[in-house]
Structure formats: structure tokens, C-alpha cells
CSV table of C-alpha atoms and ligand atoms in Angstrom, one decimal:
chain,number,residue,atom,x,y,z
A,26,MET,CA,7.1,-36.9,-23.8
A,27,SER,CA,4.5,-35.7,-25.8
A,28,ALA,CA,2.1,-36.5,-23.4
A,29,ASN,CA,3.3,-33.4,-21.4
A,30,PHE,CA,2.4,-31.3,-24.2
A,31,ASN,CA,-0.2,-29.2,-24.0
A,32,SER,CA,-1.6,-29.4,-27.7
A,33,THR,CA,-4.9,-27.7,-27.3
A,34,PRO,CA,-4.4,-24.0,-27.0
A,35,ASN,CA,-7.5,-23.2,-25.1
A,36,LYS,CA,-7.0,-26.1,-22.4
A,37,PRO,CA,-5.2,-24.7,-19.2
A,38,ALA,CA,-1.7,-25.6,-18.6
A,39,ARG,CA,-1.5,-28.2,-15.5
A,40,HIS,CA,1.0,-26.2,-13.6
A,41,ARG,CA,3.0,-23.4,-14.6
A,42,SER,CA,5.2,-20.9,-12.5
A,43,TRP,CA,4.5,-17.4,-12.2
A,44,ALA,CA,7.4,-16.3,-14.6
A,45,GLU,CA,7.2,-12.7,-15.3
A,46,PRO,CA,4.9,-11.9,-18.5
A,47,PHE,CA,7.7,-9.5,-19.8
A,48,LYS,CA,11.3,-9.5,-20.5
A,49,ILE,CA,13.9,-6.8,-19.6
A,50,LYS,CA,15.0,-4.1,-22.3
A,51,MET,CA,17.2,-1.9,-20.0
A,52,VAL,CA,18.9,-2.2,-16.7
A,53,GLU,CA,20.1,0.0,-14.0
A,54,LEU,CA,23.5,-0.8,-12.5
A,55,LEU,CA,23.9,-1.5,-8.7
A,56,LYS,CA,26.9,-0.5,-6.5
A,57,THR,CA,27.7,-2.9,-4.0
A,58,THR,CA,29.0,-2.0,-0.5
A,59,THR,CA,31.0,-3.5,2.2
A,60,ILE,CA,29.6,-4.2,5.7
A,61,GLU,CA,31.9,-1.4,7.4
A,62,GLU,CA,30.5,1.5,4.7
A,63,ARG,CA,27.0,0.2,5.6
A,64,GLN,CA,27.5,0.4,9.2
A,65,ARG,CA,28.8,4.0,8.6
A,66,ALA,CA,25.7,4.8,6.3
A,67,ILE,CA,23.1,3.7,8.7
A,68,ALA,CA,24.7,5.4,11.9
A,69,GLU,CA,24.7,8.7,9.6
A,70,ALA,CA,20.9,8.1,8.7
A,71,GLY,CA,20.2,7.8,12.5
A,72,TYR,CA,19.4,4.0,12.2
A,73,ASN,CA,16.4,5.1,10.0
A,74,THR,CA,16.3,3.7,6.4
A,75,PHE,CA,14.2,6.4,5.0
A,76,LEU,CA,17.2,8.6,5.5
A,77,LEU,CA,19.8,6.3,3.9
A,78,ARG,CA,21.2,7.4,0.2
A,79,SER,CA,19.4,4.9,-2.3
A,80,GLU,CA,23.0,4.3,-4.1
A,81,ASP,CA,24.1,3.0,-0.6
A,82,VAL,CA,21.3,0.4,-1.0
A,83,TYR,CA,21.6,-3.0,-2.8
A,84,ILE,CA,18.1,-4.2,-3.0
A,85,ASP,CA,15.5,-1.5,-2.0
A,86,LEU,CA,12.7,-2.9,-0.3
A,87,LEU,CA,11.7,0.3,1.5
A,88,THR,CA,8.3,0.7,-0.3
A,89,ASP,CA,6.3,-0.2,-3.5
A,90,SER,CA,5.3,3.4,-4.0
A,91,GLY,CA,6.5,5.1,-7.1
A,92,VAL,CA,9.2,2.5,-7.8
A,93,SER,CA,7.6,0.3,-10.5
A,94,ALA,CA,9.5,-0.2,-13.9
A,95,MET,CA,7.2,1.5,-16.5
A,96,SER,CA,6.5,-0.7,-19.6
A,97,ASP,CA,7.7,0.2,-23.1
A,98,ARG,CA,4.1,1.2,-23.8
A,99,GLN,CA,3.8,3.5,-20.7
A,100,TRP,CA,7.5,5.1,-21.9
A,101,ALA,CA,6.0,5.8,-25.4
A,102,GLY,CA,2.8,7.3,-23.6
A,103,MET,CA,5.3,9.8,-22.0
A,104,MET,CA,6.0,11.2,-25.4
A,105,LEU,CA,2.5,11.9,-26.0
A,106,GLY,CA,2.5,14.3,-23.5
A,107,ASP,CA,0.0,17.1,-24.3
A,108,GLU,CA,1.5,19.8,-21.9
A,109,SER,CA,-1.5,22.1,-22.2
A,110,TYR,CA,-2.4,24.2,-19.0
A,111,ALA,CA,-6.2,23.4,-19.4
A,112,GLY,CA,-7.9,20.5,-21.2
A,113,SER,CA,-5.1,18.3,-21.7
A,114,ALA,CA,-5.8,15.4,-24.2
A,115,ASN,CA,-3.8,13.0,-21.7
A,116,PHE,CA,-6.6,14.2,-18.8
A,117,TYR,CA,-9.4,13.0,-21.1
A,118,HIS,CA,-7.6,9.6,-21.7
A,119,LEU,CA,-7.2,9.1,-17.8
A,120,GLU,CA,-10.9,10.1,-17.1
A,121,ALA,CA,-12.2,7.6,-19.8
A,122,THR,CA,-9.9,4.9,-18.4
A,123,VAL,CA,-11.0,5.5,-14.6
A,124,ARG,CA,-14.8,5.5,-15.6
A,125,GLU,CA,-14.3,2.5,-17.6
A,126,CYS,CA,-11.7,0.2,-15.3
A,127,TYR,CA,-12.8,1.4,-12.1
A,128,SER,CA,-16.5,2.7,-12.7
A,129,TYR,CA,-16.2,6.2,-11.2
A,130,ALA,CA,-18.0,8.8,-13.0
A,131,HIS,CA,-15.7,11.9,-12.0
A,132,MET,CA,-12.0,12.1,-11.3
A,133,VAL,CA,-9.6,14.8,-10.2
A,134,PRO,CA,-5.9,14.1,-10.8
A,135,THR,CA,-3.8,14.7,-7.6
A,136,HIS,CA,0.2,14.6,-7.5
A,137,GLN,CA,0.0,11.5,-5.3
A,138,GLY,CA,-2.4,9.5,-3.1
A,139,ARG,CA,-2.2,11.8,0.2
A,140,ALA,CA,-3.2,15.0,-1.9
A,141,ALA,CA,-6.5,13.3,-2.8
A,142,GLU,CA,-6.8,12.4,1.1
A,143,HIS,CA,-6.3,16.1,2.0
A,144,ILE,CA,-9.0,17.5,-0.2
A,145,LEU,CA,-11.3,14.5,0.4
A,146,SER,CA,-11.2,15.0,4.3
A,147,LYS,CA,-11.5,18.9,4.1
A,148,LEU,CA,-14.6,18.2,1.9
A,149,LEU,CA,-16.4,15.7,3.9
A,150,ILE,CA,-15.2,15.6,7.6
A,151,LYS,CA,-16.4,18.5,10.1
A,152,PRO,CA,-14.6,18.9,13.5
A,153,GLY,CA,-16.0,16.0,15.8
A,154,ASP,CA,-16.9,13.6,13.3
A,155,TYR,CA,-15.7,10.0,13.7
A,156,VAL,CA,-14.3,8.5,10.5
A,157,PRO,CA,-14.2,4.4,10.7
A,158,GLY,CA,-11.8,2.5,8.7
A,159,ASN,CA,-10.3,-0.9,8.3
A,160,MET,CA,-7.1,-0.4,10.1
A,161,TYR,CA,-5.5,3.1,9.9
A,162,PHE,CA,-3.0,4.1,7.2
A,163,THR,CA,-0.5,6.9,8.1
A,164,THR,CA,-1.4,9.8,5.9
A,165,THR,CA,-5.3,8.7,5.7
A,166,ARG,CA,-5.6,9.1,9.5
A,167,LEU,CA,-3.4,12.3,9.4
A,168,HIS,CA,-5.5,14.0,7.0
A,169,GLN,CA,-8.7,13.1,8.7
A,170,GLU,CA,-7.6,14.1,12.1
A,171,LEU,CA,-6.3,17.5,10.7
A,172,ALA,CA,-9.9,18.1,9.3
A,173,GLY,CA,-11.2,17.7,12.8
A,174,GLY,CA,-12.1,13.9,12.6
A,175,THR,CA,-11.4,11.1,14.9
A,176,PHE,CA,-10.0,7.6,13.2
A,177,VAL,CA,-12.0,4.7,14.3
A,178,ASP,CA,-10.4,1.0,14.0
A,179,VAL,CA,-13.4,-1.1,12.7
A,180,ILE,CA,-11.2,-3.9,10.9
A,181,VAL,CA,-11.9,-7.4,12.1
A,182,ASP,CA,-9.7,-8.8,15.4
A,183,GLU,CA,-7.8,-11.2,13.4
A,184,ALA,CA,-6.2,-8.5,11.5
A,185,HIS,CA,-4.0,-7.6,14.5
A,186,ASP,CA,-2.9,-11.3,14.8
A,187,PRO,CA,-0.1,-12.2,12.3
A,188,GLN,CA,-0.6,-15.8,13.1
A,189,SER,CA,-4.2,-16.0,12.0
A,190,GLU,CA,-4.9,-17.8,8.6
A,191,LEU,CA,-8.2,-15.8,7.9
A,192,PRO,CA,-8.1,-15.6,4.1
A,193,PHE,CA,-9.7,-11.9,4.2
A,194,LYS,CA,-8.3,-10.4,7.1
A,195,GLY,CA,-9.0,-6.8,5.5
A,196,ASN,CA,-12.5,-7.3,6.3
A,197,VAL,CA,-14.4,-4.8,8.4
A,198,ASP,CA,-16.4,-6.2,11.5
A,199,ILE,CA,-20.1,-4.7,10.7
A,200,ALA,CA,-20.6,-5.3,14.6
A,201,LYS,CA,-17.9,-2.6,15.4
A,202,LEU,CA,-19.8,-0.3,13.1
A,203,ASP,CA,-22.9,-0.8,14.8
A,204,ALA,CA,-21.4,-0.4,18.2
A,205,LEU,CA,-19.9,3.1,16.9
A,206,VAL,CA,-23.4,4.3,15.5
A,207,GLU,CA,-24.9,3.5,18.8
A,208,ARG,CA,-22.3,5.7,20.4
A,209,VAL,CA,-21.9,8.7,18.1
A,210,ASP,CA,-25.0,8.7,16.1
A,211,ALA,CA,-24.8,8.2,12.1
A,212,LYS,CA,-25.0,12.1,11.2
A,213,ASN,CA,-21.5,12.1,13.0
A,214,ILE,CA,-20.3,9.8,10.5
A,215,PRO,CA,-19.5,11.3,7.2
A,216,TYR,CA,-17.9,8.2,5.3
A,217,VAL,CA,-16.4,4.6,6.1
A,218,SER,CA,-12.9,4.7,4.7
A,219,LEU,CA,-12.4,1.4,3.2
A,220,ALA,CA,-8.8,0.0,1.9
A,221,THR,CA,-8.4,-2.8,-0.5
A,222,CYS,CA,-5.4,-4.9,0.6
A,223,VAL,CA,-4.8,-3.4,3.7
A,224,ASN,CA,-1.4,-2.1,4.0
A,225,MET,CA,-1.1,-2.0,7.8
A,226,ALA,CA,-2.4,-5.4,8.2
A,227,GLY,CA,0.3,-6.7,6.2
A,228,GLY,CA,-1.5,-6.4,2.5
A,229,GLN,CA,-4.5,-8.4,3.6
A,230,PRO,CA,-7.6,-8.4,1.3
A,231,VAL,CA,-11.3,-7.6,1.8
A,232,SER,CA,-13.9,-10.2,0.7
A,233,MET,CA,-16.7,-9.1,-1.7
A,234,ALA,CA,-19.4,-10.5,0.5
A,235,ASN,CA,-18.0,-8.1,3.3
A,236,LEU,CA,-17.9,-5.2,0.9
A,237,ARG,CA,-21.6,-5.8,-0.3
A,238,GLU,CA,-22.5,-6.0,3.5
A,239,LEU,CA,-20.6,-2.9,4.0
A,240,ARG,CA,-22.4,-1.5,1.2
A,241,ASP,CA,-25.6,-2.2,2.6
A,242,TRP,CA,-24.7,-0.9,6.1
A,243,CYS,CA,-23.8,2.4,4.7
A,244,THR,CA,-26.8,2.7,2.5
A,245,ARG,CA,-29.0,1.9,5.5
A,246,HIS,CA,-27.2,4.7,7.6
A,247,LYS,CA,-27.0,7.1,4.7
A,248,VAL,CA,-23.2,7.1,5.4
A,249,LEU,CA,-20.9,7.2,2.1
A,250,LEU,CA,-18.3,4.6,1.4
A,251,VAL,CA,-15.0,5.9,0.6
A,252,HIS,CA,-12.3,3.5,-1.1
A,253,ASP,CA,-8.8,3.8,-0.7
A,254,MET,CA,-8.0,1.9,-3.9
A,255,THR,CA,-4.4,1.9,-3.7
A,256,ARG,CA,-3.8,-1.6,-4.0
A,257,VAL,CA,-7.5,-2.7,-5.6
A,258,ALA,CA,-5.9,-5.0,-8.2
A,259,GLU,CA,-4.1,-7.1,-5.8
A,260,ASN,CA,-7.3,-7.4,-3.6
A,261,ALA,CA,-8.9,-8.2,-6.9
A,262,TRP,CA,-6.3,-11.0,-7.2
A,263,PHE,CA,-7.0,-12.9,-3.6
A,264,ILE,CA,-10.7,-12.6,-4.3
A,265,LYS,CA,-10.1,-14.7,-7.6
A,266,GLN,CA,-8.0,-17.1,-5.6
A,267,ARG,CA,-9.9,-17.5,-2.6
A,268,GLU,CA,-13.8,-16.4,-2.7
A,269,VAL,CA,-16.2,-18.7,-4.0
A,270,GLY,CA,-17.4,-17.8,-7.5
A,271,TYR,CA,-14.8,-15.7,-8.6
A,272,ALA,CA,-12.4,-18.1,-9.8
A,273,ASP,CA,-13.3,-17.6,-13.6
A,274,LYS,CA,-13.8,-14.0,-13.4
A,275,SER,CA,-11.1,-11.7,-14.8
A,276,VAL,CA,-8.9,-9.4,-12.2
A,277,ALA,CA,-10.5,-6.6,-14.4
A,278,ALA,CA,-14.0,-7.6,-14.0
A,279,ILE,CA,-13.7,-8.1,-9.9
A,280,VAL,CA,-11.8,-4.5,-10.0
A,281,HIS,CA,-14.6,-2.9,-11.6
A,282,GLU,CA,-17.2,-4.7,-9.3
A,283,ILE,CA,-15.3,-3.8,-6.2
A,284,CYS,CA,-15.0,-0.2,-7.2
A,285,ALA,CA,-19.0,0.1,-8.2
A,286,LEU,CA,-20.1,-0.9,-4.6
A,287,THR,CA,-18.2,2.3,-3.3
A,288,ASP,CA,-19.2,6.1,-3.7
A,289,ALA,CA,-15.7,7.6,-4.2
A,290,ALA,CA,-12.2,6.9,-4.0
A,291,THR,CA,-8.6,8.1,-3.5
A,292,MET,CA,-5.7,6.7,-5.4
A,293,SER,CA,-2.0,6.7,-4.9
A,294,ALA,CA,-1.2,5.5,-8.6
A,295,LYS,CA,2.3,5.2,-7.3
A,296,LYS,CA,1.4,1.9,-6.2
A,297,ASP,CA,-0.9,-0.6,-8.2
A,298,ALA,CA,-1.4,1.6,-11.3
A,299,LEU,CA,2.6,1.1,-12.3
A,300,VAL,CA,3.6,5.0,-12.4
A,301,ASN,CA,6.5,6.6,-10.5
A,302,ILE,CA,4.1,9.7,-9.5
A,303,GLY,CA,0.5,10.6,-9.7
A,304,GLY,CA,-3.0,9.8,-7.9
A,305,PHE,CA,-6.7,10.9,-8.2
A,306,LEU,CA,-9.9,11.4,-6.2
A,307,ALA,CA,-13.1,9.9,-7.9
A,308,MET,CA,-16.4,10.0,-7.2
A,309,ASN,CA,-19.9,9.6,-8.4
A,310,ASP,CA,-21.7,12.3,-7.1
A,311,PRO,CA,-21.4,15.2,-9.6
A,312,ASP,CA,-21.7,17.9,-6.7
A,313,LEU,CA,-18.8,16.5,-4.8
A,314,TYR,CA,-17.1,16.7,-8.2
A,315,ARG,CA,-17.6,20.2,-8.3
A,316,ARG,CA,-16.8,21.0,-4.7
A,317,ALA,CA,-13.4,19.0,-5.4
A,318,CYS,CA,-12.9,20.9,-8.6
A,319,ASP,CA,-12.9,24.2,-6.6
A,320,MET,CA,-10.6,22.8,-4.1
A,321,ILE,CA,-8.2,21.3,-6.2
A,322,VAL,CA,-7.3,24.7,-8.0
A,323,VAL,CA,-6.2,25.6,-4.5
A,324,TYR,CA,-3.9,23.0,-3.6
A,325,GLU,CA,-2.8,21.0,-6.7
A,326,GLY,CA,-3.8,22.9,-9.9
A,327,LEU,CA,-6.4,22.9,-12.4
A,328,HIS,CA,-8.8,20.1,-12.3
A,329,THR,CA,-7.7,18.8,-15.6
A,330,TYR,CA,-3.9,18.2,-14.5
A,331,GLY,CA,-4.2,18.4,-10.6
A,332,GLY,CA,-0.2,18.8,-9.9
A,333,LEU,CA,0.9,16.2,-12.9
A,334,ALA,CA,2.3,16.8,-16.2
A,335,GLY,CA,0.3,15.5,-19.2
A,336,ARG,CA,2.8,12.8,-19.9
A,337,ASP,CA,2.1,11.5,-16.2
A,338,MET,CA,-1.3,11.1,-16.7
A,339,GLU,CA,-0.8,9.3,-20.2
A,340,ALA,CA,1.6,6.9,-18.3
A,341,MET,CA,-1.1,6.4,-15.8
A,342,ALA,CA,-3.8,5.6,-18.2
A,343,ILE,CA,-1.6,3.1,-19.8
A,344,GLY,CA,-0.6,1.7,-16.6
A,345,ILE,CA,-4.1,1.0,-15.0
A,346,ARG,CA,-4.7,-1.1,-17.8
A,347,GLU,CA,-1.7,-3.3,-17.2
A,348,SER,CA,-2.4,-3.2,-13.7
A,349,ILE,CA,-5.6,-5.0,-13.8
A,350,ASP,CA,-4.1,-7.8,-16.2
A,351,ASP,CA,-4.4,-11.3,-14.9
A,352,ASN,CA,-0.8,-12.3,-16.1
A,353,HIS,CA,0.6,-9.0,-14.5
A,354,ILE,CA,-0.8,-9.6,-11.2
A,355,ARG,CA,-0.2,-13.5,-10.9
A,356,ALA,CA,3.4,-12.6,-11.5
A,357,ARG,CA,3.5,-9.8,-9.2
A,358,ILE,CA,1.9,-11.7,-6.6
A,359,GLY,CA,3.6,-14.8,-7.3
A,360,GLN,CA,6.9,-13.3,-6.5
A,361,VAL,CA,5.8,-11.9,-3.2
A,362,GLU,CA,4.5,-15.3,-2.2
A,363,TYR,CA,7.8,-16.9,-3.1
A,364,LEU,CA,9.8,-14.8,-1.0
A,365,GLY,CA,7.3,-15.5,1.8
A,366,ALA,CA,7.4,-19.1,1.3
A,367,LYS,CA,11.2,-19.2,1.4
A,368,LEU,CA,11.2,-17.2,5.0
A,369,GLN,CA,8.4,-19.4,6.0
A,370,ALA,CA,10.2,-22.6,5.3
A,371,ALA,CA,13.2,-21.5,7.3
A,372,GLY,CA,11.2,-20.8,10.1
A,373,VAL,CA,11.2,-16.8,10.1
A,374,PRO,CA,8.2,-15.5,11.6
A,375,ILE,CA,6.0,-13.6,9.2
A,376,VAL,CA,2.5,-12.4,9.0
A,377,ARG,CA,0.4,-14.9,7.3
A,378,PRO,CA,-1.0,-15.1,4.9
A,379,VAL,CA,1.7,-13.7,2.9
A,380,GLY,CA,0.0,-10.2,1.6
A,381,GLY,CA,0.0,-8.5,-2.0
A,382,HIS,CA,2.6,-6.2,-1.9
A,383,ALA,CA,5.1,-7.0,0.8
A,384,VAL,CA,6.3,-10.0,3.3
A,385,PHE,CA,6.1,-8.7,6.9
A,386,LEU,CA,8.4,-9.8,9.5
A,387,ASP,CA,6.8,-10.1,12.9
A,388,ALA,CA,9.8,-8.2,15.1
A,389,ARG,CA,8.0,-9.1,18.4
A,390,ARG,CA,8.6,-12.8,17.7
A,391,ILE,CA,12.1,-12.2,16.2
A,392,LEU,CA,13.4,-9.9,19.0
A,393,PRO,CA,11.4,-11.1,21.8
A,394,HIS,CA,14.3,-9.7,24.2
A,395,VAL,CA,13.5,-5.8,22.8
A,396,ALA,CA,10.4,-4.2,24.5
A,397,GLN,CA,8.1,-2.5,22.3
A,398,GLU,CA,9.4,1.0,23.8
A,399,LEU,CA,12.8,0.2,22.3
A,400,LEU,CA,11.4,0.1,18.8
A,401,PRO,CA,12.1,-3.4,17.8
A,402,ALA,CA,11.1,-3.3,14.2
A,403,GLN,CA,12.9,-0.2,13.7
A,404,ALA,CA,16.2,-2.0,15.1
A,405,LEU,CA,15.3,-5.2,12.8
A,406,ALA,CA,15.3,-2.8,9.6
A,407,ALA,CA,18.6,-1.4,10.9
A,408,ALA,CA,20.3,-4.6,11.4
A,409,LEU,CA,19.0,-6.1,8.0
A,410,TYR,CA,20.5,-3.1,6.1
A,411,VAL,CA,23.9,-3.8,7.7
A,412,ASP,CA,23.8,-7.5,6.9
A,413,SER,CA,23.3,-7.2,3.0
A,414,GLY,CA,22.2,-3.8,1.8
A,415,VAL,CA,18.7,-4.8,1.8
A,416,ARG,CA,16.3,-2.0,2.8
A,417,ALA,CA,13.3,-2.4,4.6
A,418,MET,CA,10.9,-0.2,6.7
A,419,GLU,CA,9.5,-0.3,10.1
A,420,ARG,CA,5.8,-0.7,10.4
A,421,GLY,CA,5.4,-0.7,14.1
A,422,VAL,CA,5.6,1.9,17.1
A,423,VAL,CA,7.2,4.2,15.3
A,424,SER,CA,4.8,4.5,12.4
A,425,ALA,CA,1.8,4.3,14.6
A,426,GLY,CA,2.9,7.6,15.7
A,427,ARG,CA,1.3,9.4,19.2
A,428,ASP,CA,-2.6,10.3,20.1
A,429,ALA,CA,-3.0,13.6,18.7
A,430,LYS,CA,-5.2,14.5,22.0
A,431,THR,CA,-3.4,12.7,24.5
A,432,GLY,CA,0.4,13.0,23.2
A,433,GLN,CA,0.8,9.3,24.3
A,434,ASN,CA,2.5,6.5,22.0
A,435,TYR,CA,0.2,4.3,20.1
A,436,TYR,CA,1.5,0.6,20.8
A,437,PRO,CA,0.1,-1.2,18.0
A,438,LYS,CA,-0.3,-5.2,18.5
A,439,LEU,CA,1.7,-5.4,15.1
A,440,GLU,CA,5.3,-4.6,15.4
A,441,LEU,CA,6.6,-5.3,11.8
A,442,VAL,CA,9.3,-5.0,9.3
A,443,ARG,CA,8.0,-4.7,5.8
A,444,LEU,CA,9.9,-6.0,2.7
A,445,THR,CA,7.9,-4.2,0.1
A,446,ILE,CA,8.6,-5.8,-3.3
A,447,PRO,CA,8.4,-2.8,-6.2
A,448,ARG,CA,6.6,-4.0,-9.5
A,449,ARG,CA,8.7,-5.5,-12.1
A,450,VAL,CA,12.2,-4.5,-11.0
A,451,TYR,CA,13.7,-7.3,-9.3
A,452,THR,CA,14.5,-11.2,-10.3
A,453,GLN,CA,14.1,-14.3,-8.4
A,454,ALA,CA,17.8,-14.3,-7.5
A,455,HIS,CA,17.2,-10.9,-5.9
A,456,MET,CA,14.5,-12.6,-3.7
A,457,ASP,CA,17.0,-15.6,-2.8
A,458,VAL,CA,19.5,-12.9,-1.4
A,459,VAL,CA,17.0,-11.4,0.7
A,460,ALA,CA,15.9,-14.4,2.1
A,461,GLU,CA,19.5,-15.8,2.7
A,462,SER,CA,20.0,-12.2,4.7
A,463,VAL,CA,16.9,-12.1,6.6
A,464,ILE,CA,17.3,-15.8,7.6
A,465,GLU,CA,20.8,-14.9,9.1
A,466,VAL,CA,19.8,-11.7,10.7
A,467,THR,CA,17.1,-13.7,12.4
A,468,GLU,CA,19.6,-16.2,13.6
A,469,GLN,CA,21.7,-13.8,15.0
A,470,ALA,CA,19.0,-11.8,16.5
A,471,ALA,CA,20.1,-12.1,20.3
A,472,SER,CA,22.8,-9.4,19.5
A,473,ILE,CA,20.3,-6.7,18.0
A,474,ARG,CA,19.8,-3.6,20.7
A,475,GLY,CA,16.8,-1.7,20.7
A,476,LEU,CA,16.8,2.1,19.7
A,477,ARG,CA,15.6,5.2,21.0
A,478,PHE,CA,14.6,8.8,19.5
A,479,VAL,CA,17.2,11.3,19.4
A,480,TYR,CA,14.8,13.4,17.1
A,481,GLU,CA,11.3,12.7,16.7
A,482,PRO,CA,9.0,15.0,14.5
A,483,GLU,CA,5.6,16.0,15.4
A,484,GLN,CA,3.9,14.2,12.3
A,485,LEU,CA,4.4,11.0,10.7
A,486,ARG,CA,7.8,10.6,12.7
A,487,PHE,CA,8.9,7.4,10.9
A,488,PHE,CA,9.9,9.5,7.6
A,489,LEU,CA,12.4,11.9,9.1
A,490,GLY,CA,13.0,10.5,12.7
A,491,ARG,CA,16.3,9.6,14.2
A,492,PHE,CA,17.4,7.3,16.5
A,493,GLU,CA,20.4,5.7,18.6
A,494,PRO,CA,21.1,2.3,19.8
A,495,VAL,CA,20.5,1.8,23.6
A,496,ALA,CA,23.4,0.6,25.5
B,522,PLP,C1,0.7,5.1,-0.1
B,522,PLP,C2,-0.5,5.0,0.5
B,522,PLP,C3,-1.3,6.3,0.5
B,522,PLP,C4,-0.8,7.6,0.2
B,522,PLP,O1,-0.4,7.8,-1.2
B,522,PLP,P1,0.9,8.5,-1.5
B,522,PLP,O2,0.9,8.5,-3.2
B,522,PLP,O3,1.9,8.0,-0.9
B,522,PLP,O4,0.7,9.8,-1.0
B,522,PLP,C5,-2.8,6.1,1.1
B,522,PLP,N1,-3.1,4.8,1.3
B,522,PLP,C6,-2.5,3.8,1.2
B,522,PLP,C7,-3.2,2.3,1.3
B,522,PLP,C8,-1.3,3.9,0.8
B,522,PLP,O5,-0.2,2.6,0.7
């Protein structure tokens, strides 16, 4: 069968699966539990998967945040931690990496993404301002509101439709921005908040064409463009796959091009950048950098460590480079798409197209008998855990919270359960078990009842809220 052999080294293989570009050096053993144990555990956790103990979980798809497996090189980097209070060598390595890979001239480390959002919101937003964004993110919107701003959703309408097959459902609808300027005037818009691979829309990417248009719009209206770059590498992979002219560009080059079109960025390095803790705030404007340094010493730490140990900054610098490698991203998203394809083949309603970091189950369609007031996605996540020990997360009315001004619940169109795939952690066989369990729970969905709050925190209620089944 020598005809199937690819003898020229540079000739691309015709078809090869997305197999992982790594092998496993160390394993962590998992506990298995019985269905009775899981029923007890979820009741004790108030039917909130955030309140389960992780040792009671078999396959943990709660989040992709801070749960990546680091490489041997990153672990070696941990040993190179320069734990100096000021001017750590690891800070300079990280700063140089952010400049080279992401284009931003200045960077202050933070302990994670929301700390960067906090500092940025305080620096740029004044009470009464409006902050448009391509769909809200929980912590991002909260920090905008705490600074006195009002979030305005300017994502394309298709993003709210789980069945729309649009390839770039993360795009900004420029007409919505124009309408906002008409209504409130550009001087009350400090910046546009642009997320790449929009989490709340199902991990949906933004196209380069849309980003260029947005760049022009911001320049024209003298409004800053701030990039939530938590999942920029995954966004770059989709541009490479779907946008004309990018097939032959590397993910690294596309990532750089995206960042270079924006003015500043907040990063949760716990996602794309393959570390267990860390983030940063980056910008090009030296004056904004100076003001960020002044504020970082109040809330995080000196501007050369910002709440991180030297070893954490080293692991992040190495992780950033690994995260923008084509082979890494191909396998990462390949695994997510593998799970999505299995569920779709079985007829499970999911958000289409499958996103970069997670498969999102459409709880509205799986539980049509549970009204949105009775928190269908929260109930579905609890039922999935009881079935198999797979831990997922609600992204629906519970996550959406209440309008800060009126106190009314936000009722988002998307009522989803997120199966978030940690990077480099689980195997294809794990994905098979997840799919089997989701399919079975979906088939028995008629027996799932809704939930109601028994404890509702004021902010970010999905983290610590407690629930009980309704009769
Ligand atoms: C996780 C996340 C954040 C917040 O980052 P943390 O590191 O969890 O504080 C902000 N934006 C997006 C899109 C995220 O996914």
C-alpha cells in the first residue's frame, strides 16, 4: 500500500485526525461514585454544580478556566521562578512574550482576568457611560456596572439563535453601534468591549473583516477598542478555517493581527494561555499604562508581579507560545468538535456551529416542559451530574442575573448547559462517556423537574446560589 504513504515530507497529508500533539507523562486517578452517592451530593450542593466537591465528580466539564494540564516545559519554567518583590526576571519574559505574540506595548500582570477588568473599568468608565460589547460576560459586565457604566449588547442577532449556522456569530452589528451613538453620543462611550470567541454565545468567533470594520468605526468616533482576549487563539483557528485569505496563515500570525487591531486588552490566562492562575491588562497607550500601574499597586501588587508569583508568570510566558501553535489548537478544537458531532448525530439539540471551548446544550429544546422561570438549564446540569458524575454548568437565566436598576431577572434567549472541555486533560474515551450520558438524560428529559432559588446571592448568583426542586 505504498501509494498511501506520504513520502514527500512537505506534502500535506490527505486526511489525518486531530490526535493530540503530546503524550501523557503523569496521571491523576479519579474516584467513581454510585448514583445514590451523586443524588446525595447534588442535594447537599443545593443543586448547584459549583458547590459540588471535585472529588465527587468523574469528568469535570464545569469550566475550561485554570484547569489545563501544563506541559513539562511549563513545569520546568516553574522552577525558574524569580521570586523577587520587584523586577522579577519572569515579568520581563512575560512582557516580551505579550509584545511579540500579542503586539501590546505594555502589560501589567493580574491574578486573573476579572482583576484586569476591574482596573480597566475603573480607569476608563465614568458614571453614566455606556459600554457596548458583543454579548455580555458575567464578570466583565459586573465590573462595568460597578464603575457606573451600562452595558449595551451589540452582537449580531444570530448570536441569540442556537440554530443559526452563521460562521461568525461573535460579530459586532455595526448598525447597533451607530444606533447607540445616535442615542447617547460617542463621548459617553469610553470603549467598545470586544470578546474574541464569545463565551456566552457558545464560543462563537469574530471575523477579521468584522474586526477591521469595528476598528474603523472606533477610530472614526474616537472610541477605544478593548479586547477581551481570553480565547483569542481559538478565535484565530476559526478565522483560519472559515475566512477567505487566512487558510495559509499560522494561528500565531492571525492572533497577532487580531490584537494589533485593538487598543488594549484584558486576559484571563487561565483559559487559552494554559496556566492554572494568572491574567493581565495590556495596552498601547503609555499614559493608560502609567495609570494602570498606579492602580495595580492598590488592588493587586507591584506592577511587575500584580498578584502572581514569579513562577506563575514564567509558566504563562511559556503557555502563551504553546497556545498559539497550530497543532495545539487543531487538537484542542478537534476534541470539542468530536463531542459536538457525536451529540448532534444522536439528535441532541446543541448550539450550532460547535464553539471553540465547549459544547452547549440547548436546554429550552431539551426541557420544553420547564418554563424559563424554573431554571431549566440549572436543572439539566444537575440531572446530568446524577446520571454519570459529569459536571457541567448553567449558562441561562441564573447566570444572566438581575438588572441592577430594576431588580428584574434578565431572561436571555439562550438557556444553555455548557460542557466545557479543559485543555489537554481528557481523552476521546472520556468524550464518549459524556456523549452517552447526555444522550440518555436527553431521552429521559420528561422526568426532569424545574428548580427554584432557596438562596440567591446579590452578585454573580450562579456561583453560590442554592436551589430546590419544585413539586
Ligand atoms: C473567564 C473569563 C473572564 C474572567 O476571567 P477570570 O480569570 O475568571 O477572572 C473574562 N472574560 C471571559 C470571556 C472569560 O471567559
